[in-house]
């Protein structure tokens, strides 16, 4: 079969998305291939299509059990035989899977990096035809990546042990230029294709909020969007437990996920979320990598993540079907302190020597600064993210909270001069809040303890709110007039190499937000209105089938496919196969039931 025939038969699509065909062609030319594509852009198809076409077995290195299970379930539903090898299998199940793989039952086998050095697996790999080795979430191989996993370094040693070098492919959604170069170097790629399709997810709305009562904001938001599926990320297990308990107390269908739960409870809660029994998930960042649930309509961050890469990856779990979704980050000063603690007490990279570990920590501190800047910029949030990954963009997207907020320019020259003067006069460095309290004339213990009430600038800004003083300080940090230290505790310092340009003009948000400056995504020809009532009936049928098949609803058909069915109202097999997402295998299994439902609905 050709790549187009495979795409249509197994995945139900007639055309490839941006970059997919180029990456597939590179692999089929037996060239090592690196693809950087945003979440939801179809990375998996880039290695799954050639895996079907190549003669031998494709091994996919994957970091998480949930990711493997989701991918293998989707492949088997599509009609492509696949299996996974990880710690969730008993020894008997593991041996059976290896035996079936040796016999050629599977075209694609997912494996955890830790398994690469086991005797059983190595013996298996040495006696089969490994046509391609694919590394998913490939940024994990770089110590400059946000999810560095030393176990990923075993991949290189594994490749060197194979009797014949397979095609190497590597895919990720979040990799800066430094990380991309590191991936190529570590994997020792020679003649290779590297394709970055872009990082923009135009269907996602980004917002940063600074509510005084974070839970109050979350409760109202979730109640206002009760019919939607969403994820609420928290920095700590304690926050997960508290937020989940309080949402359950008001009767919302919510569950939780963190590393402190038993394996059984995590599995049950994850399935409740995936099968929409409890469509709201409160979780730490331990949840979500590789979860392909396509109908997540919002991702709320109760706490600020420690870097842009993690934030964009987690936020990107919303709107994987291409439909509109919201990503809202709730920022508070304590979030910075929490992340600093995590960085300084890093226990994830115990295999590193002390010098390398310190380099990783320095990199993490720098990324935390840039994440903090994101939460304080008045510029376009989408532009900030895209620029971070090296992509040039417009300074107005029309689909983020800053682009939808009215700002007015204010001359803050005098305030800025006083702030810089105060910091210069201090004999040592202090945190932002301490400096703000000093300038405001606070009688707080910390101000008296360090004799900051004797600073000549003490109380100079008593008529300016501490919040506004901090806003100006954040602006001066963004302008590099001030900078935050890399110490264990963040302190603010004056950059003596930078001259304070005058006047200092700063954009300040007004109380009133424009009602709707959001630029509506241009509808594609196939995205006209659909019959909402029929869509709901189709969802009910999909849920019924998913229970029978033991597969998540979105693996049967995603919401976008159901909307297209409710829009085009197919009557025949040929018409239904024209609907994106309906492949021949899935039609053979479920198609007639959907056609029958549509026909009955039309007769009413």
XYZ file of C-alpha atoms in Angstrom, residues 28-372:
345
model
C 11.098 5.912 3.725
C 14.338 7.137 2.120
C 16.021 5.586 5.177
C 17.252 8.947 6.407
C 17.376 9.710 10.116
C 14.543 12.122 10.819
C 13.719 14.670 13.526
C 10.269 16.261 13.666
C 9.268 19.142 15.956
C 5.507 19.630 15.709
C 2.988 21.178 18.113
C 0.730 18.965 20.217
C -2.230 17.809 18.166
C -0.419 18.264 14.824
C -0.235 14.513 14.146
C 3.333 13.531 15.082
C 2.442 9.864 15.612
C 1.217 9.421 12.026
C 4.697 10.494 10.853
C 6.211 7.264 12.184
C 3.160 4.995 12.231
C 2.542 5.228 8.463
C 6.144 4.268 7.516
C 6.114 1.586 10.230
C 3.318 -0.151 8.298
C 5.229 0.222 5.019
C 8.660 -0.966 6.243
C 9.390 -4.705 6.258
C 10.500 -5.238 9.854
C 9.335 -4.066 13.288
C 9.349 -0.462 14.489
C 10.382 0.029 18.108
C 9.021 3.190 19.726
C 10.791 4.455 22.853
C 8.180 6.096 25.043
C 8.584 7.578 28.556
C 5.251 6.835 30.224
C 2.964 3.822 30.591
C -0.142 5.928 29.954
C 1.330 7.206 26.689
C 2.058 3.669 25.438
C -1.327 2.299 26.422
C -3.133 5.151 24.684
C -1.137 4.851 21.464
C -1.366 1.052 21.301
C -5.110 1.142 21.983
C -5.638 3.645 19.163
C -3.518 1.605 16.722
C -5.327 -1.645 17.452
C -8.691 0.094 17.039
C -7.496 1.398 13.675
C -6.482 -2.110 12.580
C -2.701 -1.906 13.059
C -1.335 -4.620 15.356
C 0.765 -3.069 18.125
C 1.914 -3.896 21.655
C 3.747 -2.293 24.558
C 6.437 -3.607 26.902
C 6.637 -1.926 30.289
C 6.373 -2.507 34.035
C 2.563 -2.713 33.946
C 2.855 -6.230 32.433
C 3.363 -9.356 34.510
C 6.422 -11.451 33.654
C 4.124 -13.900 31.849
C 2.466 -11.141 29.813
C 5.875 -9.681 28.975
C 7.217 -13.038 27.687
C 4.028 -13.624 25.682
C 4.264 -10.190 24.062
C 7.902 -10.811 23.156
C 7.012 -14.198 21.645
C 4.219 -12.736 19.510
C 6.515 -9.915 18.405
C 9.192 -12.443 17.374
C 6.569 -14.263 15.325
C 5.784 -11.058 13.426
C 2.349 -10.401 14.986
C 3.092 -6.731 15.627
C 4.328 -4.006 13.308
C 4.902 -1.521 16.130
C 6.189 -2.252 19.647
C 6.340 0.481 22.304
C 8.979 0.063 24.993
C 10.127 2.023 28.051
C 13.773 3.225 27.910
C 14.537 1.325 31.127
C 13.771 -1.961 29.312
C 16.452 -1.482 26.672
C 19.181 -3.010 28.852
C 17.200 -6.017 30.098
C 18.545 -9.363 28.854
C 15.182 -10.616 27.566
C 14.490 -7.522 25.524
C 18.039 -7.185 24.195
C 18.001 -10.835 23.075
C 14.676 -10.160 21.325
C 15.988 -7.036 19.596
C 19.158 -8.748 18.383
C 17.186 -11.491 16.601
C 14.534 -9.453 14.773
C 14.607 -6.991 11.915
C 14.375 -3.578 13.599
C 13.484 -1.396 10.616
C 13.055 1.830 12.590
C 13.793 3.038 16.087
C 11.479 5.943 16.953
C 12.061 8.148 19.987
C 8.886 9.816 21.181
C 9.087 12.857 23.492
C 12.671 13.103 22.226
C 13.448 16.262 24.215
C 13.847 13.943 27.223
C 17.288 12.933 25.900
C 18.746 16.418 26.364
C 19.856 17.710 29.742
C 18.743 21.152 28.490
C 15.212 19.834 27.921
C 12.513 20.427 30.533
C 11.912 16.689 31.096
C 15.472 15.350 30.968
C 15.508 11.629 31.715
C 18.957 10.030 32.122
C 17.359 6.695 31.133
C 16.981 8.131 27.608
C 20.775 8.140 27.276
C 20.587 4.327 27.210
C 19.041 4.597 23.754
C 22.415 5.402 22.174
C 24.077 2.347 23.747
C 21.152 0.184 22.629
C 21.486 1.366 19.013
C 25.207 0.569 19.039
C 24.476 -3.033 20.104
C 22.122 -3.738 17.199
C 23.674 -5.781 14.356
C 22.409 -3.273 11.809
C 21.602 0.385 12.421
C 17.878 1.043 11.863
C 16.394 4.315 10.671
C 16.317 6.693 13.638
C 13.341 9.001 13.995
C 12.723 11.413 16.859
C 9.672 13.543 17.611
C 8.741 16.203 20.134
C 6.416 19.178 20.526
C 8.590 21.422 22.687
C 12.261 21.797 21.808
C 14.228 25.033 21.628
C 17.112 25.378 19.157
C 19.581 24.345 21.892
C 17.605 21.204 22.687
C 17.223 20.301 18.999
C 20.983 20.568 18.479
C 21.583 18.474 21.604
C 19.213 15.754 20.372
C 21.071 15.501 17.052
C 24.464 15.402 18.800
C 23.545 12.769 21.388
C 21.856 10.498 18.841
C 24.911 10.890 16.540
C 22.779 11.662 13.523
C 24.769 12.212 10.309
C 22.743 12.814 7.144
C 19.362 13.646 8.588
C 16.166 15.595 8.053
C 15.161 18.096 10.734
C 11.781 19.720 10.253
C 10.191 22.278 12.579
C 6.613 22.840 11.411
C 5.989 25.668 13.860
C 4.731 25.934 17.411
C 1.523 27.943 17.064
C -1.803 26.458 18.189
C -4.198 29.063 16.814
C -7.263 27.366 18.340
C -5.971 27.931 21.895
C -6.811 31.046 23.894
C -4.118 31.991 26.434
C -4.669 33.999 29.598
C -2.829 34.898 32.787
C -4.978 35.816 35.778
C -3.899 36.987 39.235
C -6.985 36.392 41.404
C -6.833 37.021 45.137
C -8.821 33.816 45.622
C -7.551 31.168 43.223
C -10.026 28.504 44.254
C -12.921 30.926 43.939
C -11.862 31.598 40.349
C -11.554 27.870 39.569
C -14.901 26.982 41.145
C -16.747 29.652 39.154
C -14.953 28.794 35.913
C -15.667 25.068 36.202
C -19.311 25.655 37.158
C -19.707 28.003 34.170
C -18.225 25.283 31.933
C -19.800 22.282 33.662
C -20.579 20.463 30.397
C -16.937 20.548 29.231
C -13.965 18.312 29.929
C -10.918 20.000 31.438
C -7.654 19.560 33.327
C -6.607 21.598 36.375
C -2.859 21.390 37.033
C -1.476 21.998 40.529
C 2.169 22.203 41.619
C 1.827 19.949 44.680
C -0.092 16.867 45.778
C -1.523 18.875 48.662
C -3.065 21.378 46.257
C -4.448 18.560 44.094
C -6.153 16.972 47.097
C -7.575 20.269 48.327
C -8.869 21.514 44.966
C -10.371 18.119 44.089
C -12.077 17.767 47.483
C -13.587 21.269 47.340
C -14.870 20.788 43.772
C -16.374 17.424 44.742
C -18.047 19.130 47.711
C -20.043 21.372 45.359
C -21.149 18.353 43.317
C -18.839 18.562 40.291
C -17.755 15.345 38.465
C -14.052 15.579 39.272
C -11.214 13.146 39.939
C -7.500 13.462 40.794
C -4.066 12.178 39.791
C -0.668 12.431 41.465
C 2.290 10.213 42.300
C 1.149 9.711 45.903
C -1.862 7.627 44.865
C -1.663 3.868 44.471
C -1.207 2.476 40.964
C -4.731 1.095 41.108
C -6.292 4.426 42.101
C -4.318 6.359 39.462
C -5.422 3.892 36.795
C -9.084 4.063 37.865
C -9.084 7.873 38.047
C -7.393 8.201 34.673
C -9.976 5.876 33.098
C -12.822 7.841 34.723
C -11.447 10.932 33.006
C -10.735 9.316 29.641
C -14.188 7.669 29.475
C -15.853 10.954 30.540
C -17.329 9.408 33.667
C -15.553 12.242 35.503
C -14.591 14.750 32.823
C -12.657 17.091 35.157
C -9.141 16.058 36.214
C -7.138 17.778 38.978
C -3.526 16.661 38.725
C 0.167 17.345 39.159
C 2.387 17.345 36.088
C 2.681 13.567 36.532
C -0.531 13.385 34.506
C -1.097 13.874 30.842
C 1.962 13.163 28.731
C 0.749 11.125 25.793
C -2.925 11.307 26.714
C -4.671 11.821 23.389
C -8.078 12.785 24.820
C -9.248 15.063 22.067
C -12.206 16.830 23.705
C -10.377 18.656 26.538
C -11.837 22.130 26.234
C -9.774 23.883 28.907
C -6.562 23.574 30.901
C -6.280 25.640 34.073
C -2.956 26.013 35.846
C -3.641 26.556 39.546
C 0.076 27.237 39.942
C 2.710 28.512 37.556
C 4.894 25.733 36.042
C 8.661 26.101 36.278
C 9.317 26.681 32.580
C 7.657 27.651 29.299
C 8.249 24.194 27.799
C 6.258 22.451 30.528
C 3.526 25.068 30.415
C 3.080 24.842 26.645
C 3.103 21.052 26.712
C 0.530 20.880 29.502
C -1.631 23.674 28.071
C -1.430 21.923 24.710
C -3.501 19.031 26.024
C -6.491 21.261 25.393
C -8.056 21.358 21.957
C -6.188 18.459 20.381
C -9.109 18.087 17.958
C -8.453 21.567 16.574
C -11.602 23.019 18.136
C -11.453 26.173 20.300
C -10.085 25.679 23.832
C -8.857 27.850 26.715
C -5.550 27.774 28.615
C -5.597 29.921 31.747
C -2.699 30.314 34.180
C -3.413 31.579 37.709
C -0.285 33.362 38.905
C 0.767 34.109 42.461
C 4.115 35.158 43.954
C 4.276 31.967 46.043
C 4.457 29.949 42.793
C 7.970 31.293 42.175
C 9.132 30.220 45.639
C 7.597 26.739 45.213
C 9.360 26.211 41.897
C 12.654 27.463 43.315
C 12.336 24.819 46.027
C 11.717 22.106 43.415
C 14.754 23.215 41.409
C 17.144 23.367 44.358
C 15.939 20.018 45.727
C 15.972 18.188 42.380
C 15.921 14.414 42.979
C 15.057 13.384 39.413
C 18.609 13.364 38.076
C 20.437 11.303 40.679
C 22.609 9.685 37.989
C 24.341 13.003 37.212
C 27.608 14.113 38.779
C 27.511 17.228 40.963
C 29.000 19.543 38.312
C 26.505 18.513 35.625
C 23.641 18.675 38.114
C 24.558 22.267 38.960
C 24.548 23.157 35.248
C 21.060 21.681 34.953
C 19.917 23.704 37.974
C 21.328 26.919 36.488
C 19.429 26.242 33.282
C 16.254 25.550 35.294
C 16.649 28.846 37.157
C 16.941 30.761 33.892
C 13.837 29.051 32.508
C 11.923 29.865 35.694
C 12.759 33.548 35.184
C 11.384 33.462 31.648
C 8.249 31.708 32.873
C 7.817 34.456 35.479
